[in-house]
PDB file of C-alpha atoms in Angstrom:
ATOM      1  CA  MET A 940    -127.788  42.214 136.802  1.00  0.00           C
ATOM      2  CA  LEU A 941    -125.522  43.830 139.239  1.00  0.00           C
ATOM      3  CA  ASP A 942    -121.718  43.515 138.957  1.00  0.00           C
ATOM      4  CA  SER A 943    -120.716  41.523 141.847  1.00  0.00           C
ATOM      5  CA  LEU A 944    -117.379  40.585 143.520  1.00  0.00           C
ATOM      6  CA  ILE A 945    -117.295  37.115 145.000  1.00  0.00           C
ATOM      7  CA  VAL A 946    -114.727  36.438 147.683  1.00  0.00           C
ATOM      8  CA  PRO A 947    -114.047  33.136 149.203  1.00  0.00           C
ATOM      9  CA  LEU A 948    -113.754  33.424 152.912  1.00  0.00           C
ATOM     10  CA  PHE A 949    -112.698  31.765 156.066  1.00  0.00           C
ATOM     11  CA  VAL A 950    -113.923  33.231 159.530  1.00  0.00           C
ATOM     12  CA  THR A 951    -112.565  31.598 162.846  1.00  0.00           C
ATOM     13  CA  THR A 952    -113.119  32.804 166.330  1.00  0.00           C
ATOM     14  CA  ASP A 953    -113.543  31.595 169.774  1.00  0.00           C
ATOM     15  CA  LEU A 954    -116.817  31.300 171.348  1.00  0.00           C
ATOM     16  CA  PRO A 955    -117.883  31.114 175.021  1.00  0.00           C
ATOM     17  CA  PRO A 956    -119.000  27.831 176.355  1.00  0.00           C
ATOM     18  CA  GLY A 957    -122.665  27.148 175.590  1.00  0.00           C
ATOM     19  CA  ALA A 958    -122.657  29.189 172.256  1.00  0.00           C
ATOM     20  CA  ASP A 959    -124.846  27.829 169.783  1.00  0.00           C
ATOM     21  CA  LEU A 960    -123.246  27.118 166.538  1.00  0.00           C
ATOM     22  CA  ALA A 961    -126.466  27.965 164.159  1.00  0.00           C
ATOM     23  CA  GLU A 962    -126.880  31.306 166.068  1.00  0.00           C
ATOM     24  CA  PHE A 963    -123.130  32.164 165.542  1.00  0.00           C
ATOM     25  CA  GLY A 964    -123.730  31.355 161.650  1.00  0.00           C
ATOM     26  CA  GLU A 965    -126.888  33.455 161.514  1.00  0.00           C
ATOM     27  CA  LEU A 966    -124.920  36.413 163.153  1.00  0.00           C
ATOM     28  CA  LEU A 967    -122.213  36.109 160.518  1.00  0.00           C
ATOM     29  CA  ALA A 968    -124.552  36.040 157.538  1.00  0.00           C
ATOM     30  CA  GLU A 969    -126.743  38.902 158.808  1.00  0.00           C
ATOM     31  CA  THR A 970    -123.895  41.034 159.773  1.00  0.00           C
ATOM     32  CA  ALA A 971    -122.585  40.879 156.154  1.00  0.00           C
ATOM     33  CA  ARG A 972    -125.832  42.283 154.861  1.00  0.00           C
ATOM     34  CA  SER A 973    -124.654  45.760 154.285  1.00  0.00           C
ATOM     35  CA  LEU A 974    -120.732  46.670 154.313  1.00  0.00           C
ATOM     36  CA  GLY A 975    -118.773  49.798 154.211  1.00  0.00           C
ATOM     37  CA  ASP A 976    -119.278  53.081 155.872  1.00  0.00           C
ATOM     38  CA  GLU A 977    -122.671  54.519 156.934  1.00  0.00           C
ATOM     39  CA  GLY A 978    -124.188  56.388 154.193  1.00  0.00           C
ATOM     40  CA  ALA A 979    -121.668  54.981 151.749  1.00  0.00           C
ATOM     41  CA  GLY A 980    -122.399  51.289 152.296  1.00  0.00           C
ATOM     42  CA  TYR A 981    -122.958  48.750 149.729  1.00  0.00           C
ATOM     43  CA  PRO A 982    -125.121  45.477 149.636  1.00  0.00           C
ATOM     44  CA  ALA A 983    -123.523  42.079 150.244  1.00  0.00           C
ATOM     45  CA  PHE A 984    -124.382  38.515 150.720  1.00  0.00           C
ATOM     46  CA  LEU A 985    -122.702  35.714 152.629  1.00  0.00           C
ATOM     47  CA  ALA A 986    -123.393  32.076 152.300  1.00  0.00           C
ATOM     48  CA  GLY A 987    -121.543  29.206 153.745  1.00  0.00           C
ATOM     49  CA  ASN A 988    -121.015  26.512 156.574  1.00  0.00           C
ATOM     50  CA  VAL A 989    -120.376  26.870 160.141  1.00  0.00           C
ATOM     51  CA  PHE A 990    -118.718  24.298 162.114  1.00  0.00           C
ATOM     52  CA  TRP A 991    -116.823  23.562 165.449  1.00  0.00           C
ATOM     53  CA  LEU A 992    -112.985  23.400 165.318  1.00  0.00           C
ATOM     54  CA  ASP A 993    -112.574  21.254 168.392  1.00  0.00           C
ATOM     55  CA  ARG A 994    -109.022  19.893 169.087  1.00  0.00           C
ATOM     56  CA  PRO A 995    -108.775  16.186 168.839  1.00  0.00           C
ATOM     57  CA  VAL A 996    -108.530  14.180 171.816  1.00  0.00           C
ATOM     58  CA  LEU A 997    -105.847  11.566 171.637  1.00  0.00           C
ATOM     59  CA  PRO A 998    -105.683   8.474 173.767  1.00  0.00           C
ATOM     60  CA  GLY A 999    -104.576   9.444 177.198  1.00  0.00           C
ATOM     61  CA  GLN A1000    -105.661  13.088 176.808  1.00  0.00           C
ATOM     62  CA  ARG A1001    -108.562  14.589 178.667  1.00  0.00           C
ATOM     63  CA  PRO A1002    -111.276  16.101 176.695  1.00  0.00           C
ATOM     64  CA  PRO A1003    -111.832  19.952 176.671  1.00  0.00           C
ATOM     65  CA  ALA A1004    -113.146  21.275 180.043  1.00  0.00           C
ATOM     66  CA  GLU A1005    -116.834  22.395 180.234  1.00  0.00           C
ATOM     67  CA  GLY A1006    -116.053  25.986 180.886  1.00  0.00           C
ATOM     68  CA  GLU A1007    -113.415  26.288 178.000  1.00  0.00           C
ATOM     69  CA  LEU A1008    -113.961  28.627 174.864  1.00  0.00           C
ATOM     70  CA  ARG A1009    -114.723  26.572 171.656  1.00  0.00           C
ATOM     71  CA  PHE A1010    -113.133  27.492 168.367  1.00  0.00           C
ATOM     72  CA  ALA A1011    -115.745  27.798 165.620  1.00  0.00           C
ATOM     73  CA  GLY A1012    -115.285  28.338 161.916  1.00  0.00           C
ATOM     74  CA  MET A1013    -117.127  29.300 158.630  1.00  0.00           C
ATOM     75  CA  LEU A1014    -116.056  28.616 155.025  1.00  0.00           C
ATOM     76  CA  GLY A1015    -118.110  30.461 152.577  1.00  0.00           C
ATOM     77  CA  TYR A1016    -118.540  33.052 150.013  1.00  0.00           C
ATOM     78  CA  LEU A1017    -119.022  36.682 150.405  1.00  0.00           C
ATOM     79  CA  ALA A1018    -120.678  38.614 147.329  1.00  0.00           C
ATOM     80  CA  ALA A1019    -120.599  42.411 147.174  1.00  0.00           C
ATOM     81  CA  SER A1020    -122.049  44.660 144.838  1.00  0.00           C
ATOM     82  CA  GLY A1021    -121.667  48.432 143.890  1.00  0.00           C
ATOM     83  CA  SER A1022    -118.730  48.954 146.213  1.00  0.00           C
ATOM     84  CA  GLY A1023    -116.249  49.903 143.502  1.00  0.00           C
ATOM     85  CA  GLN A1024    -113.748  48.069 145.880  1.00  0.00           C
ATOM     86  CA  GLY A1025    -111.352  45.278 145.380  1.00  0.00           C
ATOM     87  CA  PRO A1026    -111.247  42.065 147.390  1.00  0.00           C
ATOM     88  CA  ARG A1027    -108.867  43.382 149.911  1.00  0.00           C
ATOM     89  CA  GLU A1028    -111.079  46.377 150.728  1.00  0.00           C
ATOM     90  CA  VAL A1029    -114.363  44.204 150.928  1.00  0.00           C
ATOM     91  CA  VAL A1030    -112.581  41.640 153.236  1.00  0.00           C
ATOM     92  CA  SER A1031    -111.486  44.493 155.464  1.00  0.00           C
ATOM     93  CA  ASP A1032    -114.781  45.771 155.470  1.00  0.00           C
ATOM     94  CA  VAL A1033    -116.512  42.400 156.399  1.00  0.00           C
ATOM     95  CA  ARG A1034    -113.762  41.640 158.966  1.00  0.00           C
ATOM     96  CA  ARG A1035    -114.543  44.967 160.765  1.00  0.00           C
ATOM     97  CA  ALA A1036    -118.279  44.340 160.564  1.00  0.00           C
ATOM     98  CA  ILE A1037    -118.030  40.674 162.049  1.00  0.00           C
ATOM     99  CA  GLY A1038    -115.556  41.724 164.566  1.00  0.00           C
ATOM    100  CA  ALA A1039    -117.834  44.412 165.951  1.00  0.00           C
ATOM    101  CA  ALA A1040    -120.907  41.998 165.699  1.00  0.00           C
ATOM    102  CA  VAL A1041    -119.208  38.975 167.442  1.00  0.00           C
ATOM    103  CA  THR A1042    -117.838  41.276 170.281  1.00  0.00           C
ATOM    104  CA  ALA A1043    -121.330  42.746 170.939  1.00  0.00           C
ATOM    105  CA  ARG A1044    -122.908  39.326 171.011  1.00  0.00           C
ATOM    106  CA  TYR A1045    -120.406  37.142 172.865  1.00  0.00           C
ATOM    107  CA  GLY A1046    -118.106  39.734 174.660  1.00  0.00           C
ATOM    108  CA  ASP A1047    -114.405  40.126 174.417  1.00  0.00           C
ATOM    109  CA  VAL A1048    -113.027  36.492 174.338  1.00  0.00           C
ATOM    110  CA  GLY A1049    -109.283  37.756 174.110  1.00  0.00           C
ATOM    111  CA  VAL A1050    -108.854  38.227 170.205  1.00  0.00           C
ATOM    112  CA  PRO A1051    -110.992  39.443 167.411  1.00  0.00           C
ATOM    113  CA  PRO A1052    -112.483  37.015 164.795  1.00  0.00           C
ATOM    114  CA  ALA A1053    -109.878  36.099 162.041  1.00  0.00           C
ATOM    115  CA  VAL A1054    -111.504  36.932 158.658  1.00  0.00           C
ATOM    116  CA  PHE A1055    -109.734  36.316 155.587  1.00  0.00           C
ATOM    117  CA  ALA A1056    -110.031  35.510 151.836  1.00  0.00           C
ATOM    118  CA  ILE A1057    -108.921  31.966 150.787  1.00  0.00           C
ATOM    119  CA  ARG A1058    -108.801  29.929 147.571  1.00  0.00           C
ATOM    120  CA  ASP A1059    -112.097  28.984 146.086  1.00  0.00           C
ATOM    121  CA  HIS A1060    -111.177  25.344 146.223  1.00  0.00           C
ATOM    122  CA  ASP A1061    -110.463  25.303 149.661  1.00  0.00           C
ATOM    123  CA  VAL A1062    -114.064  26.086 150.671  1.00  0.00           C
ATOM    124  CA  ARG A1063    -115.209  23.025 148.716  1.00  0.00           C
ATOM    125  CA  GLU A1064    -112.309  20.774 149.943  1.00  0.00           C
ATOM    126  CA  ARG A1065    -112.137  21.714 153.596  1.00  0.00           C
ATOM    127  CA  THR A1066    -115.901  22.069 154.613  1.00  0.00           C
ATOM    128  CA  PRO A1067    -116.647  19.349 157.074  1.00  0.00           C
ATOM    129  CA  GLY A1068    -119.681  17.122 156.269  1.00  0.00           C
ATOM    130  CA  LYS A1069    -121.519  17.994 159.409  1.00  0.00           C
ATOM    131  CA  ALA A1070    -121.263  21.670 158.987  1.00  0.00           C
ATOM    132  CA  ILE A1071    -124.515  23.935 159.296  1.00  0.00           C
ATOM    133  CA  TYR A1072    -125.412  25.884 156.110  1.00  0.00           C
ATOM    134  CA  VAL A1073    -126.328  29.464 156.669  1.00  0.00           C
ATOM    135  CA  ASP A1074    -126.988  32.756 154.546  1.00  0.00           C
ATOM    136  CA  THR A1075    -127.855  36.284 154.593  1.00  0.00           C
ATOM    137  CA  ARG A1076    -131.806  36.165 154.723  1.00  0.00           C
ATOM    138  CA  ASP A1077    -133.734  38.012 151.926  1.00  0.00           C
ATOM    139  CA  GLY A1078    -130.281  39.112 150.259  1.00  0.00           C
ATOM    140  CA  ALA A1079    -130.363  40.999 147.030  1.00  0.00           C
ATOM    141  CA  SER A1080    -131.521  38.274 144.326  1.00  0.00           C
ATOM    142  CA  GLU A1081    -128.532  39.182 141.981  1.00  0.00           C
ATOM    143  CA  LEU A1082    -126.013  38.540 144.800  1.00  0.00           C
ATOM    144  CA  VAL A1083    -127.830  35.481 145.836  1.00  0.00           C
ATOM    145  CA  SER A1084    -127.694  33.853 142.286  1.00  0.00           C
ATOM    146  CA  ALA A1085    -124.219  34.873 141.652  1.00  0.00           C
ATOM    147  CA  THR A1086    -123.249  33.382 145.210  1.00  0.00           C
ATOM    148  CA  ARG A1087    -125.236  30.205 144.692  1.00  0.00           C
ATOM    149  CA  SER A1088    -123.499  29.207 141.544  1.00  0.00           C
ATOM    150  CA  TYR A1089    -120.162  28.739 143.689  1.00  0.00           C
ATOM    151  CA  LEU A1090    -121.779  26.630 146.248  1.00  0.00           C
TER     152      LEU A1090
END
């Protein structure tokens, strides 16, 4: 069994109108497959739930316009192996990878995605019931097993 580091994560970003939430989740999960510098990278596995963070529409307010950016989020767990890195370095690596992938896919929406470590119980308590589950396909079995025990 590999030694693995498990980090609870929260990812948020603006997405362009018409963006598909499931596609966004798959992009995040696949981006986290391998982290770190080329040649010195390490395997990782990301599992979690993606959801829209639309602002509430109070009585008398207009709903968001069709052309407005939409705010999406993901709460989940990142497992990393063999990196010799601590949580701060692993989160920095996944932040860099996700930022590049989101910009490549959706273009510059004004700010890079926010990716940060959170408390374990926040993942369980704050994930909306209608969120969509995603994970890194065909991840290293040891990382998948380690992560699933948290879900």
